[in-house]
Coordinates of C-alpha atoms in Angstrom, one line a residue:
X32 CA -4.3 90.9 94.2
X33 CA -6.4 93.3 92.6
X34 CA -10.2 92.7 91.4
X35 CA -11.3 94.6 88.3
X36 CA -15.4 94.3 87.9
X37 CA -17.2 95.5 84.8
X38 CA -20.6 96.0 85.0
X39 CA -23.5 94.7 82.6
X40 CA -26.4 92.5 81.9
X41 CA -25.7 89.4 80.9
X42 CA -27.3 88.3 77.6
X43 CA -26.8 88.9 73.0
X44 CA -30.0 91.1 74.4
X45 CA -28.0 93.9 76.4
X46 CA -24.7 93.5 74.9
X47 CA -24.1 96.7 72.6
X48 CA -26.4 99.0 75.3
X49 CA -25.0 101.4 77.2
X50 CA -25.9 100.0 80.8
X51 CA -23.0 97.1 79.3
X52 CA -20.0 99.8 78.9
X53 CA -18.1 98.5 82.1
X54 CA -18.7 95.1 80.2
X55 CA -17.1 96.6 77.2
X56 CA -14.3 98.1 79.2
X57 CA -13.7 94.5 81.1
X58 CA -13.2 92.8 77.5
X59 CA -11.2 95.5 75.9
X60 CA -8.8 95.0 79.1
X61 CA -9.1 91.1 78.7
X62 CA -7.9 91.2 75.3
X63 CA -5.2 94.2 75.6
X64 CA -3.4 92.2 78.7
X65 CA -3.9 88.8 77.5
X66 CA -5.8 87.5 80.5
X67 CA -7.1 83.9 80.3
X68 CA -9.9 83.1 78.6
X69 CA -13.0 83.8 80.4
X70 CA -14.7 81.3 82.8
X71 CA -17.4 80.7 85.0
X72 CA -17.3 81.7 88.8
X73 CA -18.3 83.4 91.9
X74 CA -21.9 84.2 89.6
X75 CA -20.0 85.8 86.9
X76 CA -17.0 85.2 83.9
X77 CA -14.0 85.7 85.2
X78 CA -10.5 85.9 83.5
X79 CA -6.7 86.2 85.3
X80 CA -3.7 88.2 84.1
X81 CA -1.4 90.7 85.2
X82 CA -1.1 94.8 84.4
X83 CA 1.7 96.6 85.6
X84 CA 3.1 93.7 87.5
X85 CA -0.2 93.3 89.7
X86 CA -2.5 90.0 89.4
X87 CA -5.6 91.1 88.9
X88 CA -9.1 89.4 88.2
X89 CA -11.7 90.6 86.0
X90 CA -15.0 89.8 86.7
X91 CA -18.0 90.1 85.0
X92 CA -21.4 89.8 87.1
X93 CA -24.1 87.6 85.3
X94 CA -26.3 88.5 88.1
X95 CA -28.1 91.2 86.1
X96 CA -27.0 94.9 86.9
X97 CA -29.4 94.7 90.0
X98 CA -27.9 92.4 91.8
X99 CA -24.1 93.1 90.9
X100 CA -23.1 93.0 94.4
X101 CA -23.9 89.6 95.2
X102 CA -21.2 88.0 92.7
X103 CA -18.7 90.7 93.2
X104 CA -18.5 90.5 97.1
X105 CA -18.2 86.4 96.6
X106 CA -15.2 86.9 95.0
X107 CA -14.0 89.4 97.4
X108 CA -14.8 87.3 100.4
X109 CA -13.3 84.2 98.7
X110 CA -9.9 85.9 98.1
X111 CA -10.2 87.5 101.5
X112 CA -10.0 90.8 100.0
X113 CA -10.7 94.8 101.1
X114 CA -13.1 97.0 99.2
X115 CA -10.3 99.0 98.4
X116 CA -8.8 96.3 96.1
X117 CA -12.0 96.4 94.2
X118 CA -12.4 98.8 91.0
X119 CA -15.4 98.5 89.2
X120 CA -16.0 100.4 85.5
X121 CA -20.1 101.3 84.7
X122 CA -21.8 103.3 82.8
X123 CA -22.6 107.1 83.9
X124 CA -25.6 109.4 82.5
X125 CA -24.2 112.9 84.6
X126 CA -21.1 112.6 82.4
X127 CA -20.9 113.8 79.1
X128 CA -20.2 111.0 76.6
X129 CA -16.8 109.7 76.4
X130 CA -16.2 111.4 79.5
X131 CA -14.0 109.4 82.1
X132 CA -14.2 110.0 86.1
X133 CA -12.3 107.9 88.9
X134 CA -13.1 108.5 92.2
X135 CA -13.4 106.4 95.6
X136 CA -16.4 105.8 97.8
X137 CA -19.7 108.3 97.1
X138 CA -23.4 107.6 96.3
X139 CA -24.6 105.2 94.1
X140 CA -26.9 108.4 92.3
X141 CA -29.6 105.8 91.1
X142 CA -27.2 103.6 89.6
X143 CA -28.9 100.1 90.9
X144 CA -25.6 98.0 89.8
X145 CA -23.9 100.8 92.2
X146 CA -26.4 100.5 94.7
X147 CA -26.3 96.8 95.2
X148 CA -22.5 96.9 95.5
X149 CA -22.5 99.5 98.4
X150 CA -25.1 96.9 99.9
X151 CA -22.5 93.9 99.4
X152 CA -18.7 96.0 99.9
X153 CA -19.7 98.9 101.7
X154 CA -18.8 102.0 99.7
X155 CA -14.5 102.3 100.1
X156 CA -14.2 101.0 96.4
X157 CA -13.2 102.7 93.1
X158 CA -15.3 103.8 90.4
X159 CA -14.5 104.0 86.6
X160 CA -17.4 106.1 85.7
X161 CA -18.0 105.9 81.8
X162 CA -19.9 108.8 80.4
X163 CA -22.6 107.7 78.2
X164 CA -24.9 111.2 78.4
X165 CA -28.0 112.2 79.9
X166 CA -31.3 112.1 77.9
X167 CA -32.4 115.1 79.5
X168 CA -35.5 114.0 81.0
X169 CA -36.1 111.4 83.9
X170 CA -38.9 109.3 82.3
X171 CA -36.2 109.1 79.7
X172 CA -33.5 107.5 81.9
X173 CA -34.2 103.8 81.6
X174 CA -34.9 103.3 77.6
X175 CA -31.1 105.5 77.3
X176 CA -29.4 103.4 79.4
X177 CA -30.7 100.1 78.1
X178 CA -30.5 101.5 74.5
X179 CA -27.9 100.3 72.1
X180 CA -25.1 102.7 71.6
X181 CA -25.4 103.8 67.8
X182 CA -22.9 103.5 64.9
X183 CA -22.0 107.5 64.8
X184 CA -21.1 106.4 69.2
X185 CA -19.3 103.3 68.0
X186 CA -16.5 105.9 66.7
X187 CA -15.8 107.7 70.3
X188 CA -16.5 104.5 71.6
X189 CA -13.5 101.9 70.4
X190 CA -11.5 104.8 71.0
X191 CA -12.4 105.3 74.5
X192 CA -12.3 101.4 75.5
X193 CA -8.6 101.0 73.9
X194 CA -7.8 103.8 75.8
X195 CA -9.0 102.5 78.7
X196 CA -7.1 99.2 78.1
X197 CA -4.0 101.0 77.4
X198 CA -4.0 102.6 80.3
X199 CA -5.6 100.3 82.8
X200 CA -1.8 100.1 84.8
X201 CA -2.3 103.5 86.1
X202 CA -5.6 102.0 87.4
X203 CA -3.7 99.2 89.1
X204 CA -0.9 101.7 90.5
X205 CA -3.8 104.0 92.0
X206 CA -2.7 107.1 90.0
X207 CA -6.3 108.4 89.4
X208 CA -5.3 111.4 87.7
X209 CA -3.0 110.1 85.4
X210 CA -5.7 107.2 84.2
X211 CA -7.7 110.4 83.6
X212 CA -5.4 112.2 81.7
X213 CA -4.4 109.7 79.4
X214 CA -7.5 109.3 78.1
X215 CA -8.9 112.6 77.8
X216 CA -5.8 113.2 76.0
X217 CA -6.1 110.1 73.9
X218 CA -10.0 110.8 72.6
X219 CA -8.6 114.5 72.2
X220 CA -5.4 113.4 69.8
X221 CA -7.5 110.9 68.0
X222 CA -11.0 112.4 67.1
X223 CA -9.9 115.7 66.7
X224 CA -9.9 117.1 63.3
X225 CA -5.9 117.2 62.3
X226 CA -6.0 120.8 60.0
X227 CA -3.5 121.8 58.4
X228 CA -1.3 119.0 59.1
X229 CA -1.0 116.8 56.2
X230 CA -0.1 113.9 58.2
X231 CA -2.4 110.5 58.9
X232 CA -4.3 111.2 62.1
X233 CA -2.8 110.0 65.1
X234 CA -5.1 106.3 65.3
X235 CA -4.3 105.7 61.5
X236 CA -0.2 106.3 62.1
X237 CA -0.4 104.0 64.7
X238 CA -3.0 101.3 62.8
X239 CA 0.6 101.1 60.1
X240 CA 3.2 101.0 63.0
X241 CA 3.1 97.4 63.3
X242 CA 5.6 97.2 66.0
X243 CA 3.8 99.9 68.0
X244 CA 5.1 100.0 71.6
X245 CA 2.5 98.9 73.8
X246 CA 0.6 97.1 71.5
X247 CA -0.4 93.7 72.2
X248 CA 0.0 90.9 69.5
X249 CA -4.0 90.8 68.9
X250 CA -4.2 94.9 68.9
X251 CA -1.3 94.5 66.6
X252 CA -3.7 91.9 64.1
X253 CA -6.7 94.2 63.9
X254 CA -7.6 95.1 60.3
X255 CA -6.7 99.3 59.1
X256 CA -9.7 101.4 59.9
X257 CA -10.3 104.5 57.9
X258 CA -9.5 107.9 60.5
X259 CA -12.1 109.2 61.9
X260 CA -13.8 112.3 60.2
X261 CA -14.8 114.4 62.8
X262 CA -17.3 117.3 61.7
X263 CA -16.6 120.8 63.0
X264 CA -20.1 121.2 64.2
X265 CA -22.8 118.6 64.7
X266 CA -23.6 115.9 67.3
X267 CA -19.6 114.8 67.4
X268 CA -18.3 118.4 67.4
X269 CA -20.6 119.0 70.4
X270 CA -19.6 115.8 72.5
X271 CA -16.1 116.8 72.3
X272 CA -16.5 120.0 73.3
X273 CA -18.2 118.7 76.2
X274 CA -15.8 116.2 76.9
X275 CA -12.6 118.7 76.5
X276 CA -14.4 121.5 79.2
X277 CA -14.4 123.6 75.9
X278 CA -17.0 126.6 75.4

């Protein structure tokens, strides 16, 4: 068994900030691998399912970000479980936006939902850190993080947490790399302008494949969105440059 934890804030108050991506991430899983609907437990909403043929629970603390540790180490002492069956998806300002990073163990690098799960675990768990950008200034740190993403984000963003989803069995298989991959890839083939090519872009092919491979039934319902129009210079341009390593 394998314990997924998103991290958040509980509350209509915090949902769209950016501290609540691993939130985000957790529901766009939930709804992607048709878990069971969520429930209360262990200080947090849980939900069951399966990816890739592993059980797995998803838990969301409702601790508050501080104290993320208590509720996820109940659960992992309940199922009698090691930290290295625990992977837990937050938020991460050192990472450019849209910007996804796995790695196992390391410093919680003032993230206090990080810091109280080394407190609670130890530190042999994975991380799914979720870029969200740095404001450039310390002082700055706390109204970013507990700032709403805006509507221009809200593009990257749904692209980014499908991808996730999509790929969330490499997560349960342990193939780091490959999770990475997938969705650099993904945000790359999906926001990029298309040129020349007179085709729909990539997300709005697959929006009319109704019998997409992969797709879950409730992926499969979501209403057309218009492509994405991404801007050769500007705020967008730059984050994707960021995100692909590009000069």
């Amino acid at each position: 068994m394998l314990l997924f934890a998103g991290l958040g804030n509980p509350g209509a108050k915090y949902r769209n900030n950016r501290h609540n991506v691993g939130f985000m991430a957790a529901d766009a899983i939930a709804r992607r691998h048709s878990f069971s609907p969520w429930s209360k437990k262990f200080q947090a909403e849980i939900a069951e399912g399966r990816i890739g043929g592993e059980k797995v629970l998803l838990l969301k603390p409702q601790t508050f970000m501080n104290l993320s540790g208590q509720s996820v180490g109940e659960a992992l002492r309940f199922y009698k479980l090691e930290p290295s069956a625990v992977t837990v998806f937050y938020d991460e300002i050192e990472l450019p936006a849209g910007k996804v990073r796995v790695k196992t163990g390391g410093s919680a690098a003032g993230h206090n939902g990080v810091r109280s799960l080394d407190q609670h675990l130890g530190k042999d768990y994975r991380r799914v850190r979720i870029g969200v950008d740095h404001p450039g200034a310390k002082e700055m740190v706390h109204s970013h993080v507990l700032g709403d993403f805006s509507t221009s984000d809200r593009e990257w963003l749904d692209v980014l947490l499908d991808a996730i989803a999509d790929n969330a069995d490499m997560v349960a298989k342990g193939d780091d790399n490959g999770f990475m991959n997938k969705v650099t890839l993904t945000l790359r083939d999906k926001l990029q302008p298309t040129g020349d090519d007179d085709r729909p872009p990539p997300k709005e092919r697959a929006l009319k494949e109704p019998n997409a491979k992969g797709q879950s039934h409730i992926r499969q319902a979501r209403p057309q969105q218009p492509s994405i129009k991404v801007p050769e210079t500007g705020p967008m341009a730059a984050m994707l440059k960021k995100l692909l390593g590009k000069d």
